[in-house]
PDB file of C-alpha atoms in Angstrom:
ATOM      1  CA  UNK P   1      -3.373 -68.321 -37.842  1.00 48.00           C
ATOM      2  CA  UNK P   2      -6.377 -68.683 -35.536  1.00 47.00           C
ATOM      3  CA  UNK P   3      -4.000 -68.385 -32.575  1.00 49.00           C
ATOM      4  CA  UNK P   4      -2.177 -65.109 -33.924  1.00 48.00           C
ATOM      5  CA  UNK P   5      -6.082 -63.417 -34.288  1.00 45.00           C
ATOM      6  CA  UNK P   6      -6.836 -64.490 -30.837  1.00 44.00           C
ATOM      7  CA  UNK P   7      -3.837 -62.849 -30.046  1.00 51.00           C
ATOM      8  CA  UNK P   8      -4.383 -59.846 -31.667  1.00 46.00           C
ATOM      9  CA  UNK P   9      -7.739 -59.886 -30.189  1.00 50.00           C
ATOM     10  CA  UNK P  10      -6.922 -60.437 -26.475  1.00 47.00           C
ATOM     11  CA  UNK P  11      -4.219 -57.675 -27.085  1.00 46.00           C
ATOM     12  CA  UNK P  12      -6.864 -55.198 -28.624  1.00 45.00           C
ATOM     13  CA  UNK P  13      -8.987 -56.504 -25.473  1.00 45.00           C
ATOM     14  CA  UNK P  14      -6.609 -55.015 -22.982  1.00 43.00           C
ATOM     15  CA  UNK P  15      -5.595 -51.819 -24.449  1.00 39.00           C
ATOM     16  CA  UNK P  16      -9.564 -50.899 -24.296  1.00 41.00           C
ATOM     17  CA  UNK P  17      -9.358 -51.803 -20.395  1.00 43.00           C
ATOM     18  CA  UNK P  18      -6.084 -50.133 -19.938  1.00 43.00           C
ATOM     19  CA  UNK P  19      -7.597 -46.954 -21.625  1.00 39.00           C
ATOM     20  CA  UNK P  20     -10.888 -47.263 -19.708  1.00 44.00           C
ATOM     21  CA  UNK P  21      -9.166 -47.498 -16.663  1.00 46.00           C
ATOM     22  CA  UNK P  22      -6.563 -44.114 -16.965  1.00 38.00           C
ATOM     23  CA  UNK P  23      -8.066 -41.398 -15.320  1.00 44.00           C
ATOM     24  CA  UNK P  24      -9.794 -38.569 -17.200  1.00 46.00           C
ATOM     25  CA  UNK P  25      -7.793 -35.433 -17.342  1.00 46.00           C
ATOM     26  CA  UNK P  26      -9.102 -33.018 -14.257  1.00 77.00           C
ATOM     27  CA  UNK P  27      -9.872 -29.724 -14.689  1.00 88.00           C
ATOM     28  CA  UNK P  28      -7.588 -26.788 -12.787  1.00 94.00           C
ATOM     29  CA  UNK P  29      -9.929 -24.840 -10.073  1.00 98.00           C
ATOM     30  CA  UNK P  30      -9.899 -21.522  -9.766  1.00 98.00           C
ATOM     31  CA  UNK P  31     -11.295 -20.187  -6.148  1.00 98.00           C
ATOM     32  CA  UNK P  32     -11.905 -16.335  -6.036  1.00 98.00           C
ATOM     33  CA  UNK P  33     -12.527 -14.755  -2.239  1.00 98.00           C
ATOM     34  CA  UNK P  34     -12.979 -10.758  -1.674  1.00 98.00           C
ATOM     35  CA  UNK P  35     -15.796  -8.348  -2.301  1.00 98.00           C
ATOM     36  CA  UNK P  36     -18.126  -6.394  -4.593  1.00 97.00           C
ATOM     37  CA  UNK P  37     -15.722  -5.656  -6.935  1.00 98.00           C
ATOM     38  CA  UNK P  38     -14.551  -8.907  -7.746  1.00 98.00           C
ATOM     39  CA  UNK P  39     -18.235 -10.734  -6.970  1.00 98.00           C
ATOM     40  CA  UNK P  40     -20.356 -12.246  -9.802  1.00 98.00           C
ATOM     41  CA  UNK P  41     -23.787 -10.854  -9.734  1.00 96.00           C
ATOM     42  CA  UNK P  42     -26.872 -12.985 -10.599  1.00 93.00           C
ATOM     43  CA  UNK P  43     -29.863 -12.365 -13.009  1.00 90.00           C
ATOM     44  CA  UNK P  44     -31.892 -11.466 -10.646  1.00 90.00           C
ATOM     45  CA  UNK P  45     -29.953  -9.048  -8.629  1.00 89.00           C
ATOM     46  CA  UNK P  46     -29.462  -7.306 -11.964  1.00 88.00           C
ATOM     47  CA  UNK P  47     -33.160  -7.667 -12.808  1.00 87.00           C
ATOM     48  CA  UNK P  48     -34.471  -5.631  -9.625  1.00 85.00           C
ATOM     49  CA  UNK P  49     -33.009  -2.391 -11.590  1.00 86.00           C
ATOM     50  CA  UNK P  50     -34.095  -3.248 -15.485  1.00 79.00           C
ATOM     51  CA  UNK P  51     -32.487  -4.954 -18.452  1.00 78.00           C
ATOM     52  CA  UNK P  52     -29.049  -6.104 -18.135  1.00 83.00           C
ATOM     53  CA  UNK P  53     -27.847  -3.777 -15.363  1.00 93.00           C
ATOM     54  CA  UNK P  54     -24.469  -3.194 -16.341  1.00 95.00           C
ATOM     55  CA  UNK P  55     -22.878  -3.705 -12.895  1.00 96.00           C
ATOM     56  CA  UNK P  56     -20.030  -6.724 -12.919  1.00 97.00           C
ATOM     57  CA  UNK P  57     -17.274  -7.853 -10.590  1.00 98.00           C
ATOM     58  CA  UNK P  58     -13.817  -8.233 -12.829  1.00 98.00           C
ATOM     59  CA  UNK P  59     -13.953 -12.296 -11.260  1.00 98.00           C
ATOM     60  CA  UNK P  60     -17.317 -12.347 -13.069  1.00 98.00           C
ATOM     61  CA  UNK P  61     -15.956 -11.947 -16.776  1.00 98.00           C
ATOM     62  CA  UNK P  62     -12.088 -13.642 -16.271  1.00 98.00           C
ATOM     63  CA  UNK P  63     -13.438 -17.061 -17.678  1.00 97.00           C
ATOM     64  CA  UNK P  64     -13.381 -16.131 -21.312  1.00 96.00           C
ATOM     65  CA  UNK P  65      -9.766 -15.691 -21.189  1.00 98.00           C
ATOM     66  CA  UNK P  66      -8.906 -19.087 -20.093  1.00 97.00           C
ATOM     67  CA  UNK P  67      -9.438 -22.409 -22.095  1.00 96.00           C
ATOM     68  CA  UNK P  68     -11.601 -25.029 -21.153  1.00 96.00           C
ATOM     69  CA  UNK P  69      -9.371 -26.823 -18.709  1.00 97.00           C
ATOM     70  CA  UNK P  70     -10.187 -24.426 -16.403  1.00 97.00           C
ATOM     71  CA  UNK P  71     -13.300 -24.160 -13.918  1.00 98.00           C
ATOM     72  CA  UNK P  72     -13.866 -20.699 -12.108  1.00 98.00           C
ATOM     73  CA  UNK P  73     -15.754 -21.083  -8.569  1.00 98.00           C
ATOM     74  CA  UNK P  74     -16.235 -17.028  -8.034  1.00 98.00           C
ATOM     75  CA  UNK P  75     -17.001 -17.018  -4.030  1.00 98.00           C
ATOM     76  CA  UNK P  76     -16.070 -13.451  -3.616  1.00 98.00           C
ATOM     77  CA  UNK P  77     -18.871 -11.683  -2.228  1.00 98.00           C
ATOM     78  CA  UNK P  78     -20.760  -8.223  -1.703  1.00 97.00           C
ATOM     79  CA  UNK P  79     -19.940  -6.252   1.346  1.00 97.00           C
ATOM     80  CA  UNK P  80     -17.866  -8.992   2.684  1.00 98.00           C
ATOM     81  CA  UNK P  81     -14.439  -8.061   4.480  1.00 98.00           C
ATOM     82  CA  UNK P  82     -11.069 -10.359   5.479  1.00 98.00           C
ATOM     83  CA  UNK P  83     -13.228 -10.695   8.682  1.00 98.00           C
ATOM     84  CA  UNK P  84     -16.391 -10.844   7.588  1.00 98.00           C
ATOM     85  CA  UNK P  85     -15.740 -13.551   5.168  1.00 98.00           C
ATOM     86  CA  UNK P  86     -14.418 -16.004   8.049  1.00 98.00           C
ATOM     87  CA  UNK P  87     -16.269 -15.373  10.723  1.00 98.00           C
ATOM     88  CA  UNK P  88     -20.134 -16.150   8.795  1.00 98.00           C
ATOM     89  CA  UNK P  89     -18.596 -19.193   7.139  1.00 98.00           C
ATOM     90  CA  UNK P  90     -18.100 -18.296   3.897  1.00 98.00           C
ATOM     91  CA  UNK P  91     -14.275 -19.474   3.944  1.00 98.00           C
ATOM     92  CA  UNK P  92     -15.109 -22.702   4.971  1.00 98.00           C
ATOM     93  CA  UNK P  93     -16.988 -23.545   2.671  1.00 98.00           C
ATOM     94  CA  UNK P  94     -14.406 -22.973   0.033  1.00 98.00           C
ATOM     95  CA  UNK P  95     -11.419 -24.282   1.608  1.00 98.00           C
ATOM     96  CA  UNK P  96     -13.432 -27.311   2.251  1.00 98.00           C
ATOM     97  CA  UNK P  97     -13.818 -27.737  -1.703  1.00 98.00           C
ATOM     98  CA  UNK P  98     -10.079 -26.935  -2.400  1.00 98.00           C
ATOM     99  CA  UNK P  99      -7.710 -29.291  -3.985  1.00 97.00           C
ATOM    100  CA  UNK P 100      -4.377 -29.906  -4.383  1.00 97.00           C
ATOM    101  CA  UNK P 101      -3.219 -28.412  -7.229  1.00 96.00           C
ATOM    102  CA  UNK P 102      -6.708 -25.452  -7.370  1.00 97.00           C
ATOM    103  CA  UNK P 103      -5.734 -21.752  -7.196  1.00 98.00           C
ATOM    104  CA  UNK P 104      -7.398 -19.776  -4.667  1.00 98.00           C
ATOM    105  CA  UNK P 105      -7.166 -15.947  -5.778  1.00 98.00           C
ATOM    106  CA  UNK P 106      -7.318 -13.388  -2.655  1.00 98.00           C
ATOM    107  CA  UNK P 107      -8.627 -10.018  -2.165  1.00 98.00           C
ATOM    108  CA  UNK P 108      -9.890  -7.807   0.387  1.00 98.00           C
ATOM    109  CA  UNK P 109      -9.375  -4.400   1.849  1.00 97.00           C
ATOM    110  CA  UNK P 110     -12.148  -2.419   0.345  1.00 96.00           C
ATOM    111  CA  UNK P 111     -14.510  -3.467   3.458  1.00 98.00           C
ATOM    112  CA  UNK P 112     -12.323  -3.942   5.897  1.00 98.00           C
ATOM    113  CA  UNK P 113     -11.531  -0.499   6.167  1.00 96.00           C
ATOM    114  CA  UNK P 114     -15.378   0.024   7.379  1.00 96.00           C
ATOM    115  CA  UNK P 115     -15.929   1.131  10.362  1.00 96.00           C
ATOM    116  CA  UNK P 116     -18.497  -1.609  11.722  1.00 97.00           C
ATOM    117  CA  UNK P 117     -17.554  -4.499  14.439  1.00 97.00           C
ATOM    118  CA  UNK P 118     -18.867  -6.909  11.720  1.00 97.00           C
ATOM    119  CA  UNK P 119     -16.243  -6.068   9.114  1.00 98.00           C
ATOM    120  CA  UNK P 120     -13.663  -3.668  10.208  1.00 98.00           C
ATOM    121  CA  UNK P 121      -9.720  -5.089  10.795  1.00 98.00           C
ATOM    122  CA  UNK P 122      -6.518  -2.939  11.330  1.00 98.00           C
ATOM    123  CA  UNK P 123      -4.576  -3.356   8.637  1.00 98.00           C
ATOM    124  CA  UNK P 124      -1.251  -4.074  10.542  1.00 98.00           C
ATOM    125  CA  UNK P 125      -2.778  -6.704  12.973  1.00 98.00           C
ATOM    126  CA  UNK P 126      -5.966  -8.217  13.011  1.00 98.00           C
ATOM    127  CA  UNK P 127      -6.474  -7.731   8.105  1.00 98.00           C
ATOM    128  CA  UNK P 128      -2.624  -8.787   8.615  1.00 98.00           C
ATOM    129  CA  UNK P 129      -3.436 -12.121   9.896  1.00 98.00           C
ATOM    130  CA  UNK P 130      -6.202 -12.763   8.346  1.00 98.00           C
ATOM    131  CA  UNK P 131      -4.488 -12.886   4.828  1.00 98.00           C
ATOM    132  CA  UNK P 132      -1.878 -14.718   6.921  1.00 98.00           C
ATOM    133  CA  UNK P 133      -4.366 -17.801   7.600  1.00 98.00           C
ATOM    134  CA  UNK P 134      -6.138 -17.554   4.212  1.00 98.00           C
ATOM    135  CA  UNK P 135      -2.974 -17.998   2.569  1.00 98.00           C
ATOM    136  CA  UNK P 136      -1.993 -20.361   4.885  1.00 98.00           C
ATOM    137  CA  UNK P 137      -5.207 -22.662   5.143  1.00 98.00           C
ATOM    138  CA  UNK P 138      -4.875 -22.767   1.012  1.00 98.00           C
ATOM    139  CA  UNK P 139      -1.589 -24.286   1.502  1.00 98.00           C
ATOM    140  CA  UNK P 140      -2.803 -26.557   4.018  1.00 98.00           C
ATOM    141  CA  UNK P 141      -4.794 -27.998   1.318  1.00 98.00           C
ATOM    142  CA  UNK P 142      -2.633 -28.558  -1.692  1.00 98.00           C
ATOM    143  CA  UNK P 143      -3.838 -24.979  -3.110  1.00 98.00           C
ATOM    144  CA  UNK P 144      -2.103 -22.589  -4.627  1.00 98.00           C
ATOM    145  CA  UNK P 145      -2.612 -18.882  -2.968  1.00 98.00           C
ATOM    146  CA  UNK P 146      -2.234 -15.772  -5.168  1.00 98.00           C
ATOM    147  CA  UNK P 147      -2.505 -12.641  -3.322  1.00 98.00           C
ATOM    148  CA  UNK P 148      -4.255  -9.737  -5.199  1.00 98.00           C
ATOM    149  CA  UNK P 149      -4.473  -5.999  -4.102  1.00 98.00           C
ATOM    150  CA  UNK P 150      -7.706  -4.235  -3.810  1.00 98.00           C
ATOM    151  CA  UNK P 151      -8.447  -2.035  -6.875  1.00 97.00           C
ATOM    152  CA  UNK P 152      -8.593   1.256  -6.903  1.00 97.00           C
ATOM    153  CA  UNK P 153     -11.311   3.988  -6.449  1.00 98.00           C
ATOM    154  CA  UNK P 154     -12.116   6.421  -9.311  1.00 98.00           C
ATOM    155  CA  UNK P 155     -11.271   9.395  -7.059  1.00 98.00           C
ATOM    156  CA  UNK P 156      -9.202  11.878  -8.273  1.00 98.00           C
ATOM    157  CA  UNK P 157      -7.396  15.404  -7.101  1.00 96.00           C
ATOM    158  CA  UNK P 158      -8.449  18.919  -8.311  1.00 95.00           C
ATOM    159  CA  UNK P 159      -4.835  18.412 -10.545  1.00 95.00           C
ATOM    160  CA  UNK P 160      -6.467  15.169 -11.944  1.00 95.00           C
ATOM    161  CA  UNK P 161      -4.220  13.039  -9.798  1.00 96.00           C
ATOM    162  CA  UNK P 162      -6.181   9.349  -8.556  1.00 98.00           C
ATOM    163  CA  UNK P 163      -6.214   9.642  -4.938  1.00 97.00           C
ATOM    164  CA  UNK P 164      -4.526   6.270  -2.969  1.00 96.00           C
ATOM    165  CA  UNK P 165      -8.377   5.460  -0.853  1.00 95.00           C
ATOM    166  CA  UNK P 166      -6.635   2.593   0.307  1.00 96.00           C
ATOM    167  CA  UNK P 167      -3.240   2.870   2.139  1.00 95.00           C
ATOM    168  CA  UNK P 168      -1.979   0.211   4.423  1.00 98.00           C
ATOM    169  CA  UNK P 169      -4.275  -2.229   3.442  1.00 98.00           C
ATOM    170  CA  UNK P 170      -3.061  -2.747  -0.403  1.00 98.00           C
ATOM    171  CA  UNK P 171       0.837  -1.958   1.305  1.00 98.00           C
ATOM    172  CA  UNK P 172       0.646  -5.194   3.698  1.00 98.00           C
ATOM    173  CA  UNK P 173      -0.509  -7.418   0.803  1.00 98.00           C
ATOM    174  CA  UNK P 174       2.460  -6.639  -0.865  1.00 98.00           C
ATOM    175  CA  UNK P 175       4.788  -7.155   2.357  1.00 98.00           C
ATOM    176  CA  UNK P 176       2.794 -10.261   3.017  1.00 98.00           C
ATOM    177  CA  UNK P 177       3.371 -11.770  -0.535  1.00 98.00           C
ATOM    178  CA  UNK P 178       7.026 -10.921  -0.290  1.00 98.00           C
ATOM    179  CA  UNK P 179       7.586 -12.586   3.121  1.00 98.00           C
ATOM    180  CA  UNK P 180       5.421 -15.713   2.322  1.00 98.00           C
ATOM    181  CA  UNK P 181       7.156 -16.208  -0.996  1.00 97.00           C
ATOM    182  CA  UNK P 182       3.212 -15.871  -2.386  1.00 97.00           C
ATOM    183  CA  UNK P 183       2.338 -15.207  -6.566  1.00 97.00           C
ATOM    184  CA  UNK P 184       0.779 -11.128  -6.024  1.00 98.00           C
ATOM    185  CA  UNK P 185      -0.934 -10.134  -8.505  1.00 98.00           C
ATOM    186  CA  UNK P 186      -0.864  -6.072  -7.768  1.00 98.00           C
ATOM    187  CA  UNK P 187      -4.249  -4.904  -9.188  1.00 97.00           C
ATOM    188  CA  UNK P 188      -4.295  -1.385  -7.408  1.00 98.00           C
ATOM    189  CA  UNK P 189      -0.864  -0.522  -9.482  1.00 97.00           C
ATOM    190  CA  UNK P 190      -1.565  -1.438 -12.646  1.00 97.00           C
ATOM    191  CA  UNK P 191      -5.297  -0.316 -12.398  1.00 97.00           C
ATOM    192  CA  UNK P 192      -4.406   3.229 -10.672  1.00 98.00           C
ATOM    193  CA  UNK P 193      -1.810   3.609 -13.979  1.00 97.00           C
ATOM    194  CA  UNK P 194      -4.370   3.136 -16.382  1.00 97.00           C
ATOM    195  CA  UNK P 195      -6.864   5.401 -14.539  1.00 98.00           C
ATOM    196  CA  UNK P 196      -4.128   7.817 -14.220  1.00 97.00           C
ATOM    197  CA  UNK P 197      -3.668   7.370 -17.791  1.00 97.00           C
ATOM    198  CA  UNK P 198      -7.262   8.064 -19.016  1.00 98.00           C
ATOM    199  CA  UNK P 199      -7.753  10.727 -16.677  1.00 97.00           C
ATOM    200  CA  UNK P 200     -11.047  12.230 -14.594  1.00 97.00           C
ATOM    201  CA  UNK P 201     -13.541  12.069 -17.687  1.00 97.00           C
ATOM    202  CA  UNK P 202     -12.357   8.425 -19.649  1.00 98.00           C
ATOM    203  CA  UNK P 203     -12.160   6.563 -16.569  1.00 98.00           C
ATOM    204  CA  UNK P 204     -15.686   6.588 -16.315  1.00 98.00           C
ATOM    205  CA  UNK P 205     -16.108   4.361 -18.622  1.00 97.00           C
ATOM    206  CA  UNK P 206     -14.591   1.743 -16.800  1.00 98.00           C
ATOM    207  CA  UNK P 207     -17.352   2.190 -13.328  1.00 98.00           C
ATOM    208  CA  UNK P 208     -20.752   2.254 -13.053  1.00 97.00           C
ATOM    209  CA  UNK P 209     -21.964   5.182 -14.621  1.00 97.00           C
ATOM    210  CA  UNK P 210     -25.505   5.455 -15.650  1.00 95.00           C
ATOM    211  CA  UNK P 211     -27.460   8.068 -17.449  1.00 94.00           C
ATOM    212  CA  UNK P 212     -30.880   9.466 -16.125  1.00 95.00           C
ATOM    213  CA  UNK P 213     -33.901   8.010 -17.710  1.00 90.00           C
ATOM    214  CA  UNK P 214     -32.016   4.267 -18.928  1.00 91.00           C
ATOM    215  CA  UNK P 215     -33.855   2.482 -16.024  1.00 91.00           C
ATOM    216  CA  UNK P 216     -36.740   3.324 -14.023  1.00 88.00           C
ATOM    217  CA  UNK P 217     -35.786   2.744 -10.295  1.00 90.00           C
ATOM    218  CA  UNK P 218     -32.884   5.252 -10.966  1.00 92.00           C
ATOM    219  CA  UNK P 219     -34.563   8.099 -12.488  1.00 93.00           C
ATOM    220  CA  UNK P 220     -31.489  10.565 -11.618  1.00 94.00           C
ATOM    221  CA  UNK P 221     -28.950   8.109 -12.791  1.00 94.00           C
ATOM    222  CA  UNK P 222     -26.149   6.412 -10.948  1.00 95.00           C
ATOM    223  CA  UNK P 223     -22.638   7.764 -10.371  1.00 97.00           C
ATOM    224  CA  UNK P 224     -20.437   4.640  -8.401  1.00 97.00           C
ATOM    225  CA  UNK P 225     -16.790   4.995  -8.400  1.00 98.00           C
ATOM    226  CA  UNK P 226     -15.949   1.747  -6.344  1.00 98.00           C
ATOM    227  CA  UNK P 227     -17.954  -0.299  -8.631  1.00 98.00           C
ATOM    228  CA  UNK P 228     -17.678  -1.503 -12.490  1.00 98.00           C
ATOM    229  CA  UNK P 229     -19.417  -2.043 -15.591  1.00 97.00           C
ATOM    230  CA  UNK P 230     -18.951  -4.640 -17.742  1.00 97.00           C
ATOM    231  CA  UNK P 231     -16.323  -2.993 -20.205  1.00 98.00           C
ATOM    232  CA  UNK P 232     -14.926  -1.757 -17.037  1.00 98.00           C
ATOM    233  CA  UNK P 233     -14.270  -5.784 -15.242  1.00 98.00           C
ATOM    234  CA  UNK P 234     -13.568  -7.304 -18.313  1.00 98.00           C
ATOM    235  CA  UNK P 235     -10.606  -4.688 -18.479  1.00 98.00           C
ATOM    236  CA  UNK P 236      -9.526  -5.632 -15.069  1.00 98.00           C
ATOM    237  CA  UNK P 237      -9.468  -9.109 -15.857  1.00 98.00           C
ATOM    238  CA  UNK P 238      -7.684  -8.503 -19.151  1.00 97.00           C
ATOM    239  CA  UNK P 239      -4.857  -7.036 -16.784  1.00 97.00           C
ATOM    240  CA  UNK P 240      -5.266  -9.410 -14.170  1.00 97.00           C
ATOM    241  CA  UNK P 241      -4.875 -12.233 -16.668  1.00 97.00           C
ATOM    242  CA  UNK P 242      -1.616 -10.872 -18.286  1.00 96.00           C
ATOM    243  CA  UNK P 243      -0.013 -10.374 -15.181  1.00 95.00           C
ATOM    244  CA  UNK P 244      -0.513 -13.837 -14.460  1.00 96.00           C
ATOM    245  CA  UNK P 245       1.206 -14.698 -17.950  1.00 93.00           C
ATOM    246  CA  UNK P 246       4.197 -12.797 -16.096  1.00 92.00           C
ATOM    247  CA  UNK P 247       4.339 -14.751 -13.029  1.00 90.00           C
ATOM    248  CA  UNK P 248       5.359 -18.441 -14.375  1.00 88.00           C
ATOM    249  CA  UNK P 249       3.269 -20.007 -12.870  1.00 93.00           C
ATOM    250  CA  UNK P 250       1.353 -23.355 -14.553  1.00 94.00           C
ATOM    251  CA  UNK P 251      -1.837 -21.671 -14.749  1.00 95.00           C
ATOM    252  CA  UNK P 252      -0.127 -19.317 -17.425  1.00 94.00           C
ATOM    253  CA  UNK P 253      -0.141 -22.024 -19.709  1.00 94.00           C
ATOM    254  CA  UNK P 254      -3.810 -21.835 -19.859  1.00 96.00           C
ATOM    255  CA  UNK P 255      -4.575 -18.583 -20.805  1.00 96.00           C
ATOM    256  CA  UNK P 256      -5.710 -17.518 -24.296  1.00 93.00           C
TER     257      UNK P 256
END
């Protein structure tokens, strides 16, 4: 008998270590690189304006529609371009944090078509190949690239018609994603339908649209177009998010 409880014991003993000794369950990564309107925006840029100024990039919000297995590292920054981005270091910096196995989301094109040495590519050759390498550089890691094109502009005809403000740079995102055999996520299409949908006066909700008098630095108001509220990014996400659902890929399987 005494034998069969040390038994039992040494047995108990060794599941413990065997259990103590399997590696916790990792959490998937999600990387985010592009601009303003997929940038998270800290307290106290928001505080130089008043009380929760309602500006918010759409990578700022996605988080509450994925379960906890999932970690969001937004990188995507203000005024940054496909050059930009690279050439101050910012890229680095991520890919040296990625992975294998972490998602890197991708989007630019709303900078790069300034006109500035600092930020401005072609789209055909020079924002061409810089997608090229990001995507690229990801899979160099173990990461998972998903293209995204740049969302749209609230700027419509005098028919009430949104107006394309971004051409050739949302077109070779597509053609890259298609000859890379890369997940795209096409924000400016399914955005542009839904702006298209709620018309010239609706789709203001969605931007950054603030009445005169709500906060003291802006006396006259604010009227953006490129940039979104919070209602406005959380419905981007809410359509970024569902397109994923469509795509099959693993991360799917962790969405809400």
């Amino acid at each position: 008998m005494y034998k069969i409880i040390l038994r039992s014991q040494l047995l108990l003993c060794l599941v413990v270590l065997l259990v103590c000794f399997i590696p916790a369950k990792q959490k998937i990564t999600i990387f985010s690189i592009g601009d303003s309107t997929m940038a998270s925006y800290s307290k106290e840029y928001l505080s130089l304006f008043g009380d929760n100024y309602p500006i918010r990039g759409w990578m700022q919000v996605i988080d509450k529609f994925f379960n906890k297995d999932v970690e969001i590292i937004n990188s995507a920054l203000s005024g940054y371009s496909s050059k930009s981005f690279k050439s101050t270091g910012q890229w680095q910096k991520v890919l040296d944090k990625i992975q294998p196995g972490d998602y890197v989301f991708i989007q630019f094109g709303h900078n790069d078509a300034k006109s500035d040495t600092v930020r401005h590519t072609n789209p055909q050759t020079t924002f061409r190949q810089n997608i090229i390498n990001y995507v690229t550089e990801t899979k160099s890691k173990g990461g998972i690239p998903i293209l995204f094109t740049s969302v749209p502009r609230r700027v419509f005809t005098d028919d009430g018609i949104l107006k394309d403000t971004h051409g050739q740079y949302v077109t070779v995102v597509r053609d890259i994603a298609l000859e890379l055999n890369v997940p795209l996520i096409d924000m400016n299409k399914s955005i542009s339908n839904l702006l298209n949908t709620l018309g010239p006066e609706d789709s203001k909700k969605l931007y950054l649209y603030i009445q005169p008098g709500i906060y003291k630095k802006l006396p006259d108001g604010k009227k953006d177009d490129t940039h979104f509220c919070e209602y406005g990014a959380t419905k981007l996400a809410e359509l970024a998010v569902q397109e994923l659902k469509k795509s099959n890929l693993p991360i799917g399987k962790n969405i809400k």
